[in-house]
mmCIF file of C-alpha atoms in Angstrom:
data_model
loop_
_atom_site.group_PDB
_atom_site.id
_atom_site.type_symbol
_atom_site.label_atom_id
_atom_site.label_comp_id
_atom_site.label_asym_id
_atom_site.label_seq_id
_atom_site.Cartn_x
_atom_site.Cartn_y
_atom_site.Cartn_z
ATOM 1 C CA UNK A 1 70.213 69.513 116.490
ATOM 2 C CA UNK A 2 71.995 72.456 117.830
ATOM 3 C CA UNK A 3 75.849 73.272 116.508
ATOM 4 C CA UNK A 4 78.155 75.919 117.835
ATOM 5 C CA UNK A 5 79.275 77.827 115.058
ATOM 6 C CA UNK A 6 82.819 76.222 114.738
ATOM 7 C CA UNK A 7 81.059 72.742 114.219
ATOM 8 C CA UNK A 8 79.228 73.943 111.010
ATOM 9 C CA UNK A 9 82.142 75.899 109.444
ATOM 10 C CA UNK A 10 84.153 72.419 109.965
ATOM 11 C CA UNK A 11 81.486 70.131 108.498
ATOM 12 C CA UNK A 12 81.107 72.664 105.609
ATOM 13 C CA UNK A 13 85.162 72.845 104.825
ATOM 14 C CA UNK A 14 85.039 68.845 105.449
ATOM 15 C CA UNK A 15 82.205 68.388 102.898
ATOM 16 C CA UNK A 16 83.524 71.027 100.480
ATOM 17 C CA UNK A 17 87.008 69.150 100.121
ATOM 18 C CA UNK A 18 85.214 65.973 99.954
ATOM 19 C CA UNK A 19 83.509 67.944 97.013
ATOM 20 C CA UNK A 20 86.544 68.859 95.472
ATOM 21 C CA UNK A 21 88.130 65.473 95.592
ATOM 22 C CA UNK A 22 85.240 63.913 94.133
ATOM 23 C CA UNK A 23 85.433 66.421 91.405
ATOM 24 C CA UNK A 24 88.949 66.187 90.686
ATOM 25 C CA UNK A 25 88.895 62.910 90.287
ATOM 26 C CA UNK A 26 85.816 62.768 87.949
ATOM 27 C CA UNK A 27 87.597 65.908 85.574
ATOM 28 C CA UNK A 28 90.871 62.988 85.444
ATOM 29 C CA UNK A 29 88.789 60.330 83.970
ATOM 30 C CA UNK A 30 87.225 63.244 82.013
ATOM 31 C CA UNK A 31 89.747 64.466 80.811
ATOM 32 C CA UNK A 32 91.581 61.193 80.049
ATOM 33 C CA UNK A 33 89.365 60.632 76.976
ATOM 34 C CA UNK A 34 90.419 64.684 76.050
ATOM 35 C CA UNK A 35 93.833 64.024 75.723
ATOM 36 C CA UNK A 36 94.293 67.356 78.378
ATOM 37 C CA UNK A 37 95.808 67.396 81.410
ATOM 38 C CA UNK A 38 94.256 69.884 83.947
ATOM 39 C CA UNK A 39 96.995 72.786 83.861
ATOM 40 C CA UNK A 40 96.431 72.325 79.989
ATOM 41 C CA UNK A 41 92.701 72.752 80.354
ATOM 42 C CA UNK A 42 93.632 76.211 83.644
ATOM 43 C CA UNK A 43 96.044 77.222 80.768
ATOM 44 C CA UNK A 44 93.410 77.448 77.755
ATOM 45 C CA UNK A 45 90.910 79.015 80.246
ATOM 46 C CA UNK A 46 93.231 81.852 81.462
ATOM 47 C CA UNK A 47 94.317 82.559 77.657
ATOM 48 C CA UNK A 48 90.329 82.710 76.711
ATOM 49 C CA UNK A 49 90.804 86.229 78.734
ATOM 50 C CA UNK A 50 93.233 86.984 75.925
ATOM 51 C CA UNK A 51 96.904 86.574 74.470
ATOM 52 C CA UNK A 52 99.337 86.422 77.520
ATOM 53 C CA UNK A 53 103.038 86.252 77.604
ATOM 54 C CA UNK A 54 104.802 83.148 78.883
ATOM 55 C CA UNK A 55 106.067 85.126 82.236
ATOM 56 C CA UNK A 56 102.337 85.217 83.115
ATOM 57 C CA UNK A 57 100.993 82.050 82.334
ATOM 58 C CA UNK A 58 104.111 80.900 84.432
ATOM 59 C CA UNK A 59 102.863 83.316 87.417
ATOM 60 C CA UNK A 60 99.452 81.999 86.935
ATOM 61 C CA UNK A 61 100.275 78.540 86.778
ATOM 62 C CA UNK A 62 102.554 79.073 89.443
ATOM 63 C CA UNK A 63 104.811 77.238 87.975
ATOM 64 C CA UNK A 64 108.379 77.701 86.570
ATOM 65 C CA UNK A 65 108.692 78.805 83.120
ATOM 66 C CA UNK A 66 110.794 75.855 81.362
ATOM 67 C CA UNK A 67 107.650 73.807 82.943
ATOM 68 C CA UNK A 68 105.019 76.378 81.137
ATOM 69 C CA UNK A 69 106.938 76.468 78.208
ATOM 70 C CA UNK A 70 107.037 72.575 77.506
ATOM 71 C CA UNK A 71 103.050 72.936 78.397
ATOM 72 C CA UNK A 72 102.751 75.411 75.921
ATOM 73 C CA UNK A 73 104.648 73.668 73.427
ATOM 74 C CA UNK A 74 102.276 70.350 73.700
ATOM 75 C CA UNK A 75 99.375 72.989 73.580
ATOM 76 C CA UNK A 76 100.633 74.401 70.338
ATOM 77 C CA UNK A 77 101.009 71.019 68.666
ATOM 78 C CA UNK A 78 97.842 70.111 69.112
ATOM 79 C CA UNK A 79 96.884 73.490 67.557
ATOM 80 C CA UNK A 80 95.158 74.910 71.068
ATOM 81 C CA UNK A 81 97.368 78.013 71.160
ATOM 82 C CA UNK A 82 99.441 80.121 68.686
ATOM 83 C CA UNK A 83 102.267 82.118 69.776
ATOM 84 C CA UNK A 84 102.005 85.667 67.925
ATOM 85 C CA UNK A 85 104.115 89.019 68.426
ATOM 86 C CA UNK A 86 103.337 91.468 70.577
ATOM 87 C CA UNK A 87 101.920 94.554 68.753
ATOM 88 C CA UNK A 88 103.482 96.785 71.142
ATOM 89 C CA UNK A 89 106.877 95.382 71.315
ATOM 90 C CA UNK A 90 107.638 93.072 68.764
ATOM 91 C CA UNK A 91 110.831 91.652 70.399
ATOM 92 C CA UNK A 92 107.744 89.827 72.818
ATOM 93 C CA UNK A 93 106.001 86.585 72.185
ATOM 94 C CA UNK A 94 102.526 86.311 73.314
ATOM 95 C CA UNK A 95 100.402 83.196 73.528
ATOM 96 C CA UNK A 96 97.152 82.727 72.015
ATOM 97 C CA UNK A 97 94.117 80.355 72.341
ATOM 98 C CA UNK A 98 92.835 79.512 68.456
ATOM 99 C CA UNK A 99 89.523 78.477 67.674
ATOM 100 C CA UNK A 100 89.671 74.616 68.206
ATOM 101 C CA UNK A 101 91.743 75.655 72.167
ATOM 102 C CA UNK A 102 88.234 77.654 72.321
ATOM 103 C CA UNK A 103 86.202 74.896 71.224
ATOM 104 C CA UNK A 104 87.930 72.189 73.352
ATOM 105 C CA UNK A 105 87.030 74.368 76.277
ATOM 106 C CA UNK A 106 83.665 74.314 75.636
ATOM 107 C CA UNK A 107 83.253 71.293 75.330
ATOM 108 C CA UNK A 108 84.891 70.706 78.573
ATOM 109 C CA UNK A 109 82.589 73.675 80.291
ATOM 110 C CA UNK A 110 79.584 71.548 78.555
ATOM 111 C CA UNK A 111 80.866 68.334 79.880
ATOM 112 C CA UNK A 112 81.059 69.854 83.658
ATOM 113 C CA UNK A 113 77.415 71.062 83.024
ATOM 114 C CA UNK A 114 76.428 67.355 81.726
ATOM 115 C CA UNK A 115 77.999 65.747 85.201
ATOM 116 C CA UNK A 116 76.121 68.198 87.484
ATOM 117 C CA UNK A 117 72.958 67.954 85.927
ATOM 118 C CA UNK A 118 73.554 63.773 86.160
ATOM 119 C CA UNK A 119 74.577 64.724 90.040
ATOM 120 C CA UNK A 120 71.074 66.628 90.449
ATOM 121 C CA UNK A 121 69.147 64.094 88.958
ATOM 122 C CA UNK A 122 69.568 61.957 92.325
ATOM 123 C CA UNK A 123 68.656 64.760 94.361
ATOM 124 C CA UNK A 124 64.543 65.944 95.488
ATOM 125 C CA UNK A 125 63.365 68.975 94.509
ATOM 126 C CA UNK A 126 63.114 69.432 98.352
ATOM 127 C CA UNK A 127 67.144 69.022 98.431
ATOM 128 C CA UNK A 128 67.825 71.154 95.571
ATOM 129 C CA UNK A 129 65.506 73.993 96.876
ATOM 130 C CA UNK A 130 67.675 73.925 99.942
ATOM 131 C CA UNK A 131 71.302 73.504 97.971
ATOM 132 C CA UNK A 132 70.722 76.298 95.388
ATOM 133 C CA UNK A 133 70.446 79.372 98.354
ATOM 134 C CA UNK A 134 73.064 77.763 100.194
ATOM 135 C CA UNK A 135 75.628 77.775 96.883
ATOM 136 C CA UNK A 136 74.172 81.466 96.413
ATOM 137 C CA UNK A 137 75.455 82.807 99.732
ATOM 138 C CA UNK A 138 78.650 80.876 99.517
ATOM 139 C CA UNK A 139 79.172 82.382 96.631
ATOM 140 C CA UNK A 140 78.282 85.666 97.598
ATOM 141 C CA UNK A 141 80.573 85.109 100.866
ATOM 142 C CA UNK A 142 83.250 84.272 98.819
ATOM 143 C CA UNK A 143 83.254 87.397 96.521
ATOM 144 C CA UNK A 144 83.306 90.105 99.736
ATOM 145 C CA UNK A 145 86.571 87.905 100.849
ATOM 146 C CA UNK A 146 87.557 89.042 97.757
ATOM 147 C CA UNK A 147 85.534 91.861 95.650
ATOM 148 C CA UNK A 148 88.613 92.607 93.073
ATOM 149 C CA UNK A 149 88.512 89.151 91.704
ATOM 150 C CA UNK A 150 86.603 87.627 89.302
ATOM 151 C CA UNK A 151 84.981 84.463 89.433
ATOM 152 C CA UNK A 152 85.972 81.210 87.048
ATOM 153 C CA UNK A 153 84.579 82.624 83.391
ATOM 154 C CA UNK A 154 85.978 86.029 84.238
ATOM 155 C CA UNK A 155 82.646 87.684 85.313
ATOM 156 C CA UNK A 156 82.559 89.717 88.278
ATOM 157 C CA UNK A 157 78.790 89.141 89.300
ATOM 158 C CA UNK A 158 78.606 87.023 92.403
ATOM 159 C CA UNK A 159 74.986 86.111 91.953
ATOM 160 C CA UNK A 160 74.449 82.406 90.767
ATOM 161 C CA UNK A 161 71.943 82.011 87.638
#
């Protein structure tokens, strides 16, 4: 079968949002049994980096900051982040994730590795020798679009392992 070039690119964005939809909603049941909502879970990821002040977990969130505050709040009472002073200005509160915000994140990260390697178990060795090149250069596509970013776990390699 031949495609022009604007037939693939749609059937990839059309299965790639089918892919994310199908995630999404496997991470809510996931994270149902967590007790973490999915900001909660973007919010102990983006503190992993280190200890961030409210104003930026609001940017990142891009949300307002009464709304990242009250997240913050929830995180802090379930003892996933600590709010500690800023060493260079003490008049500044930072937020930071403790060990059990670390540990719950694992465990999520381990739980996402569980589902795809339950996903791959239904797919040939023939199909997974084709899928694992294509990810690559999507990958690698996306990181020219963008070369100053870093990818999800705050690495900067593009190459898929």
């Amino acid at each position: 079968m031949d495609f022009d070039r604007k037939e693939l690119i749609d059937r990839i964005a059309t299965s790639m949002d089918s892919m994310r939809r199908l995630g999404r909603a496997r991470m809510r049941d996931d994270l149902a049994g967590f007790d973490m909502t999915m900001p909660q879970v973007r919010t102990l990821h983006f503190l992993s980096r280190g200890p961030q002040r409210m104003k930026d977990i609001s940017d990142y969130l891009m949300r307002g900051m009464p709304s990242a505050t009250s997240m913050i709040d929830r995180l802090v009472k379930k003892e996933y982040v600590e709010r500690v002073p800023d060493p260079s200005d003490r008049r500044v509160v930072l937020c930071r994730i403790t060990e059990p915000g670390r540990e719950m994140l694992d465990r999520f990260s381990r739980m996402g590795v569980v589902g795809f390697e339950a996903i791959s178990e239904s797919l040939t060795d023939d199909e997974l020798d084709k899928i694992a090149p294509a990810l690559e250069m999507l990958v690698d596509a996306m990181a020219r679009q963008a070369p100053s970013e870093t990818d999800e776990r705050g690495e900067g390699d593009s190459k898929c392992s």
